[in-house]
CSV table of C-alpha atoms in Angstrom, one decimal:
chain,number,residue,atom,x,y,z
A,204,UNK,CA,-89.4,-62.9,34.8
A,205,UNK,CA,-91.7,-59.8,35.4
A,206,UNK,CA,-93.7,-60.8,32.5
A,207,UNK,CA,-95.2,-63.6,34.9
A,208,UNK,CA,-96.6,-60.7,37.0
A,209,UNK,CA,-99.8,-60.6,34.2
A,210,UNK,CA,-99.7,-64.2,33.3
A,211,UNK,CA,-103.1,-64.9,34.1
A,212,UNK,CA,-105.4,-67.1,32.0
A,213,UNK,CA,-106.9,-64.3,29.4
A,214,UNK,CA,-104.8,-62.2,30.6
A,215,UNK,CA,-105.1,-59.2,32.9
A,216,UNK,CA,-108.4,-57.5,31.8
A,217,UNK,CA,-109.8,-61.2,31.8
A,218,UNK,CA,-109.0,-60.9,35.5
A,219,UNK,CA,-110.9,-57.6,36.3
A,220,UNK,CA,-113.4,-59.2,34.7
A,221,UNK,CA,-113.3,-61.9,36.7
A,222,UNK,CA,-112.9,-60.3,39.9
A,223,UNK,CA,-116.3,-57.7,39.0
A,224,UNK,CA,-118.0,-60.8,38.3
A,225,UNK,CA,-117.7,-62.3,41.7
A,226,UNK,CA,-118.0,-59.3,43.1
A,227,UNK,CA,-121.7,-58.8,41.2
A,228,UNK,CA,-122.1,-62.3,42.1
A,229,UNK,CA,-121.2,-61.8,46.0
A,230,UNK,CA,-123.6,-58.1,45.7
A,231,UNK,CA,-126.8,-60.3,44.6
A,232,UNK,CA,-127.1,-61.7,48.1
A,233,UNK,CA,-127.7,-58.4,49.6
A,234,UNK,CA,-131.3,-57.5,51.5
A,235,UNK,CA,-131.7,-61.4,50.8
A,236,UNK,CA,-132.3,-63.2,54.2
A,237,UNK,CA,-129.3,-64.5,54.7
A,238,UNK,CA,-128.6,-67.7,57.0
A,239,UNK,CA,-126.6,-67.0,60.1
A,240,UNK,CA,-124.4,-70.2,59.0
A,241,UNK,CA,-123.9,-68.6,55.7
A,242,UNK,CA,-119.9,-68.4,55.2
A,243,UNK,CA,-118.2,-65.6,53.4
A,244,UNK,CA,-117.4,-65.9,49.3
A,245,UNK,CA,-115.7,-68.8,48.8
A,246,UNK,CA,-117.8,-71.7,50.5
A,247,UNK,CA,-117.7,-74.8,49.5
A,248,UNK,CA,-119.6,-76.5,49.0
A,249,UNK,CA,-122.3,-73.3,47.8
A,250,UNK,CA,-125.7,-74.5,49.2
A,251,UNK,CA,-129.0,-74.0,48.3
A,252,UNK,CA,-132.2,-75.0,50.1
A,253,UNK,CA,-136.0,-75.3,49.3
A,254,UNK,CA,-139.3,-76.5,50.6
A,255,UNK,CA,-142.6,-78.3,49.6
A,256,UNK,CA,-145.6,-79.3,51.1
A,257,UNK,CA,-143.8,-82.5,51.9
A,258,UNK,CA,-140.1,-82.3,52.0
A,259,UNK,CA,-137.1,-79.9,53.0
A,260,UNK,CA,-134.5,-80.5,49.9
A,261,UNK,CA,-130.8,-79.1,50.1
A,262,UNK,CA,-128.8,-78.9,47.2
A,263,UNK,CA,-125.1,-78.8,48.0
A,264,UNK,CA,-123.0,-77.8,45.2
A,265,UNK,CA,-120.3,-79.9,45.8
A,266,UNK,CA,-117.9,-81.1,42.5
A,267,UNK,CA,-115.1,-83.9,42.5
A,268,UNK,CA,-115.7,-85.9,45.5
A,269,UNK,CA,-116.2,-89.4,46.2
A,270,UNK,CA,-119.7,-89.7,47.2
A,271,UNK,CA,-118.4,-92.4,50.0
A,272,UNK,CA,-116.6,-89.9,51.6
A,273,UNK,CA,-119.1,-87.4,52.7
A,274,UNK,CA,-120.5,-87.3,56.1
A,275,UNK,CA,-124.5,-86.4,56.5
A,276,UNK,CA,-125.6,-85.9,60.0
A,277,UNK,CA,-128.3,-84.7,61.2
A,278,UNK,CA,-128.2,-83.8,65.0
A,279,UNK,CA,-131.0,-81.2,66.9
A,280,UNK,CA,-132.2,-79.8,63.4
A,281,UNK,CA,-128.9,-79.3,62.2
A,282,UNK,CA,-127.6,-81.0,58.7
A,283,UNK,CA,-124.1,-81.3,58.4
A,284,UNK,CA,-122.1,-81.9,55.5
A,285,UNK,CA,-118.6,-82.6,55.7
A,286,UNK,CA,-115.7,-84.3,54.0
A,287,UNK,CA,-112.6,-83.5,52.3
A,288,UNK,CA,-111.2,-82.5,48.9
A,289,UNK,CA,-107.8,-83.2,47.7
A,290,UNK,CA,-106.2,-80.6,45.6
A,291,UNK,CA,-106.3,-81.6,41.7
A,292,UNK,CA,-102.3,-80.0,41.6
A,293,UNK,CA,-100.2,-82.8,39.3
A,294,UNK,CA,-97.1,-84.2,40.4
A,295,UNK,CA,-94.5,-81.6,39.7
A,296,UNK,CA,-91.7,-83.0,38.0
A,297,UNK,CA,-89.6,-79.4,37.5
A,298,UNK,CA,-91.9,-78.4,34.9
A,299,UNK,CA,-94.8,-77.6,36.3
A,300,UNK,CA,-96.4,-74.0,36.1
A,301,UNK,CA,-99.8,-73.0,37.8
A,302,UNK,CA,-101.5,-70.1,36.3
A,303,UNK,CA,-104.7,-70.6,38.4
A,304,UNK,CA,-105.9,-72.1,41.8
A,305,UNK,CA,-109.2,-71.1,42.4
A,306,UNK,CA,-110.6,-74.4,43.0
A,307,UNK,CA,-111.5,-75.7,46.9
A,308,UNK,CA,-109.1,-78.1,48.5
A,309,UNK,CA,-108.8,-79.3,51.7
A,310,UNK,CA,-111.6,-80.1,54.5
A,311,UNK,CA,-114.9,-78.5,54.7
A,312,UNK,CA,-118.1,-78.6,57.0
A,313,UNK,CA,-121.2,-76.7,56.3
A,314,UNK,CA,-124.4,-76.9,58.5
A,315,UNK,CA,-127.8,-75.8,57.7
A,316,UNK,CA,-130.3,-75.1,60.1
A,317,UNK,CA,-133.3,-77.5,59.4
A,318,UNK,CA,-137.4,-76.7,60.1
A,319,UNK,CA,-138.6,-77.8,62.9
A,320,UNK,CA,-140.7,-80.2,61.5
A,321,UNK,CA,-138.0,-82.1,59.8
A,322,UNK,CA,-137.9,-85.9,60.2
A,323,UNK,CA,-134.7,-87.0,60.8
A,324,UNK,CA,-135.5,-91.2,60.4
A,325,UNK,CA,-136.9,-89.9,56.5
A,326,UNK,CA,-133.7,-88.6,54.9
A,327,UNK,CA,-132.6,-89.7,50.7
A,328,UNK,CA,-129.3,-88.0,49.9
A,329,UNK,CA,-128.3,-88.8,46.3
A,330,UNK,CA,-125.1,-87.4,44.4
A,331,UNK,CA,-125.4,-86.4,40.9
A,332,UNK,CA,-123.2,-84.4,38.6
A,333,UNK,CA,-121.5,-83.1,41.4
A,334,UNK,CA,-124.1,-82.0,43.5
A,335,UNK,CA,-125.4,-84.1,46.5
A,336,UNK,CA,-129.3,-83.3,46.9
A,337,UNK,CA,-130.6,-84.3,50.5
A,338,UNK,CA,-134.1,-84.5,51.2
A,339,UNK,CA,-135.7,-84.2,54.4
A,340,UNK,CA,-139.1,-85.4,54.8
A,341,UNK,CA,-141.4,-83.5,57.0
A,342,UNK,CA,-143.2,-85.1,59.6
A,343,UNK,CA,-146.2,-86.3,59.1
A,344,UNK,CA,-148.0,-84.6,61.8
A,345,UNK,CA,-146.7,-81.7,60.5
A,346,UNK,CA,-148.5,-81.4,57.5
A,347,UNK,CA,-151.6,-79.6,56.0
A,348,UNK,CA,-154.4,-82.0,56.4
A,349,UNK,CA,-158.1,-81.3,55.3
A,350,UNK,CA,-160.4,-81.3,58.0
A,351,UNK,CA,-163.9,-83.0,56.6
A,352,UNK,CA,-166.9,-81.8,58.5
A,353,UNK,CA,-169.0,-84.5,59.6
B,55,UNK,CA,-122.8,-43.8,18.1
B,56,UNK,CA,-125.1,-43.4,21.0
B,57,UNK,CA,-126.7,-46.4,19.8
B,58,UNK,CA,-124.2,-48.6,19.3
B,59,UNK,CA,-123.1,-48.2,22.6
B,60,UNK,CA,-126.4,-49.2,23.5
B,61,UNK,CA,-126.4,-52.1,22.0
B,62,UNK,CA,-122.8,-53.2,23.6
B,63,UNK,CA,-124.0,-52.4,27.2
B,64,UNK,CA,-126.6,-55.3,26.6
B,65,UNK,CA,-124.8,-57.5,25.5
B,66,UNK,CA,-122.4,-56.9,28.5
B,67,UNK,CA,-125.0,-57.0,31.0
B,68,UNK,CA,-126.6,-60.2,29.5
B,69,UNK,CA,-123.0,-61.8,29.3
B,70,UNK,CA,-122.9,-60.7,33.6
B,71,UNK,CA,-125.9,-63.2,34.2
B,72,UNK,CA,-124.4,-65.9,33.8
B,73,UNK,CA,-121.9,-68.1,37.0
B,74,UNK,CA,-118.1,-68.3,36.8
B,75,UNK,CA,-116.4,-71.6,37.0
B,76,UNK,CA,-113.8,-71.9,39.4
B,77,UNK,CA,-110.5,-73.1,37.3
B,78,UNK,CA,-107.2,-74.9,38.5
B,79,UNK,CA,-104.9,-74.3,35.3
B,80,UNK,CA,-101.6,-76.1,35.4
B,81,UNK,CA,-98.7,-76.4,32.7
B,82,UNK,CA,-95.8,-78.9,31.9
B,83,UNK,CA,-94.1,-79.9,29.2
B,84,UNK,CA,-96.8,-82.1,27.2
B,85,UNK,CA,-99.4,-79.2,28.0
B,86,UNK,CA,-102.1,-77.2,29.8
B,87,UNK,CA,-104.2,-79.0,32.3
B,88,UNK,CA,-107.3,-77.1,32.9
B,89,UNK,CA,-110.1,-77.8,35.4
B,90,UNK,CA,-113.5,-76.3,35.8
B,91,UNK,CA,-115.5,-76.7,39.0
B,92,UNK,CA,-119.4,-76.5,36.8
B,93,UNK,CA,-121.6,-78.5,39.7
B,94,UNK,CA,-124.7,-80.0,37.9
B,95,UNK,CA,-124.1,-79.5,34.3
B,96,UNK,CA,-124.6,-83.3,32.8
B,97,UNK,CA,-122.7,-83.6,29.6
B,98,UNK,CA,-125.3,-83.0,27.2
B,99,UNK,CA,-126.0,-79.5,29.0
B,100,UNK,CA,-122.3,-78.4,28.1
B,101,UNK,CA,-120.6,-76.9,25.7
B,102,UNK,CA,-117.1,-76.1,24.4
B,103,UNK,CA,-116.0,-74.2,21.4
B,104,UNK,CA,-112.7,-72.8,20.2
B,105,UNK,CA,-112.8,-69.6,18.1
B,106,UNK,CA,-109.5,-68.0,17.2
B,107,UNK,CA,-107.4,-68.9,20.0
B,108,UNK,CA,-110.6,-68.0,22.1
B,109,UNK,CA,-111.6,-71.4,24.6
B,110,UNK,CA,-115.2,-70.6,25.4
B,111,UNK,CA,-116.7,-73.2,28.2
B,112,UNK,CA,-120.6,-72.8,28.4
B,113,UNK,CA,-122.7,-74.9,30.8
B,114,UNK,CA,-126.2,-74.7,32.0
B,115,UNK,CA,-127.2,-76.4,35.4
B,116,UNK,CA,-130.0,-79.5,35.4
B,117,UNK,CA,-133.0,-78.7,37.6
B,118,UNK,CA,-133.8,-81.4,39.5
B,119,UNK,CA,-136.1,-80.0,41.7
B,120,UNK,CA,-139.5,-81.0,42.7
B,121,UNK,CA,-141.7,-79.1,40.7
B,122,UNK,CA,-143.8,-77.4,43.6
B,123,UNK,CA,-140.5,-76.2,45.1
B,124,UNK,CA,-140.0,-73.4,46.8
B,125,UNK,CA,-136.8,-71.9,46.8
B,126,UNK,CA,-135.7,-70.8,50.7
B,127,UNK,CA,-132.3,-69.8,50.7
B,128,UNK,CA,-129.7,-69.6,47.9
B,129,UNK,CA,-126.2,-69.3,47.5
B,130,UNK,CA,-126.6,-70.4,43.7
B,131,UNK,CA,-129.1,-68.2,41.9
B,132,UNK,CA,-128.1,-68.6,38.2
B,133,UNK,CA,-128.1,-71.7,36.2
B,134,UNK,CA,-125.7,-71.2,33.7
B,135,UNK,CA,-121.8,-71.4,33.7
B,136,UNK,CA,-119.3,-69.2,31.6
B,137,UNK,CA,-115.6,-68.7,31.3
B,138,UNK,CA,-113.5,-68.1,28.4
B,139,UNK,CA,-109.7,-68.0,27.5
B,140,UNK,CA,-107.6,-66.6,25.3
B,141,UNK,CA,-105.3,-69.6,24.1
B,142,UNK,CA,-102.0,-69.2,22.6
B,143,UNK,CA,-100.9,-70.4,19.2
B,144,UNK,CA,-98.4,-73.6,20.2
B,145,UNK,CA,-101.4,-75.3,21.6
B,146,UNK,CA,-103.0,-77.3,19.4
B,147,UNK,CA,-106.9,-77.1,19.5
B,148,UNK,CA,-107.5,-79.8,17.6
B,149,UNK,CA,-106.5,-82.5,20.0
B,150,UNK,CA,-108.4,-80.9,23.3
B,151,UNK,CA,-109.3,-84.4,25.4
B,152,UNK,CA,-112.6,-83.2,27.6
B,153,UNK,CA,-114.1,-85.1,30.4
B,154,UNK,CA,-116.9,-84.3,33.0
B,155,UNK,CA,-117.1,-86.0,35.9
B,156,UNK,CA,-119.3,-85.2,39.2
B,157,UNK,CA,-119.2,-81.8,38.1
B,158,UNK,CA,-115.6,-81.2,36.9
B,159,UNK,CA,-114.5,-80.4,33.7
B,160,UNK,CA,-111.4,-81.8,33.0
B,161,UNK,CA,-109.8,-80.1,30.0
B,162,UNK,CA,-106.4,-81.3,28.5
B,163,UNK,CA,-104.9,-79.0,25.8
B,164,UNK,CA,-101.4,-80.2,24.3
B,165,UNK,CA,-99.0,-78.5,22.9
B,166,UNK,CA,-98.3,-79.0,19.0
B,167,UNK,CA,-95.5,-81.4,18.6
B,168,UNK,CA,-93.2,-78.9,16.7
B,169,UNK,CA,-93.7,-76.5,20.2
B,170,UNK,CA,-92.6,-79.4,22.8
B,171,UNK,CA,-89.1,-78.5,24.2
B,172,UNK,CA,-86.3,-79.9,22.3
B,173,UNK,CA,-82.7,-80.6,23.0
B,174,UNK,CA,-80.5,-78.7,20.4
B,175,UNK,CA,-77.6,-80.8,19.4
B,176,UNK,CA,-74.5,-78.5,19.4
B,177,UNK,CA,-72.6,-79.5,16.6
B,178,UNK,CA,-68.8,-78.8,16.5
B,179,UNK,CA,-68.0,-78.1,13.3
């Protein structure tokens, strides 16, 4: 019975282990810019953003879901993602153990704030591997031209 | 001594740079049911190896960004993913069944026959 107490994959020192590592990775974010819609450890999905001359292009790190499901918007600069997971749990038949449930279940919405130059009618979201990549296109007016003196 | 010390610090440090998986582990009576949240690893990119009753599960994350990218804001800043387990010796390693899809590892280890629960017969003698 008390033996369960350390029953942890790998065991207990597996867990510190564990637990310093997120900790490290949770530390790497500090004097980084952060965005005021970043949520505390544990978001899901984890989302990264980047820019080019053309495009705004948001990676959200988003395993196990049913592409179909997902809700894009895009309202006053804001992207939204949103959708559900379901937890992976079996059907417990009396036997069932769980020695670890780290994964994300249940709803989630995460919002990112978008340039001001985004174009919301120019937006491609594909889902690969588990991670749905939107990109933005920036408006056309918006970007670098060369000016050719006549 | 000094040095060898050394030597283990780097590999500890190099072993930190590296993304943890998130894991749901579940057990019945067939086996363990392991699954690994590893977002943008394609199969070719991962990698799973058993070495005494160690399960190591190693993945490294596809770019797929444009190539004059500029990176703005990250929550993700490494690319590669790695966990390992200690196993224990009624699993049987030899028939693990793997499958990734959309970025989840589904791992299923079963138990060797001889360590599925049993019924003992009491006989009266």
């Amino acid at each position: 019975m008390y033996e369960s107490l350390f029953n942890f994959p790998g065991g207990l020192l597996a867990e510190f282990e564990r637990l310093q590592q997120e900790l490290q990775q949770e530390f790497a974010n500090l004097g980084r810019p952060g965005s005021i819609r970043a949520l505390a450890s544990g978001a899901f999905p984890t989302i990264n953003v980047g820019s080019t001359p053309g495009t705004i292009e948001v990676y959200a790190f988003a395993p196990g879901l049913d592409p179909a499901t997902l809700d894009i918007q895009i309202d006053h600069g804001l992207l939204s993602i949103s959708g559900e997971r379901s937890s992976a749990e079996p059907q417990d038949n009396g036997s069932l153990s769980v020695y670890a449930n780290e994964r994300f279940s249940g709803r989630f919405k995460r919002t990112v704030n978008l340039s001001k130059d985004a174009d919301p009618d120019k937006v491609e979201a594909h889902y690969r591997n588990g991670v749905l990549h939107i990109k933005v296109a920036r408006q056309e007016s918006a970007q670098p031209k060369r000016i050719t003196i006549q | 001594m000094s040095e060898k010390q050394v030597v283990r610090r780097g590999e500890s440090a190099e072993e930190l740079q590296t993304l943890l998986p998130r894991v749901d582990v579940f057990e019945n009576k067939d086996g363990i049911l392991l699954l690994a949240d590893m977002p943008g690893v394609p199969k070719d990119k991962l990698e799973l190896r058993v070495e005494n009753d160690t399960l190591l599960i190693e993945g490294e994350i596809a770019p797929d960004t444009p190539e004059n990218m500029e990176a703005v804001y990250a929550e993700v800043h490494l690319s590669r993913y790695r966990r390992a387990f200690s196993l224990s010796s009624e699993l049987d390693t030899s028939r693990i069944d793997a499958q990734l899809r959309d970025g989840v590892l589904n791992l299923r280890i079963p138990k060797q026959a001889h360590a599925q629960p049993r019924k003992i017969e009491v006989k009266v003698a």
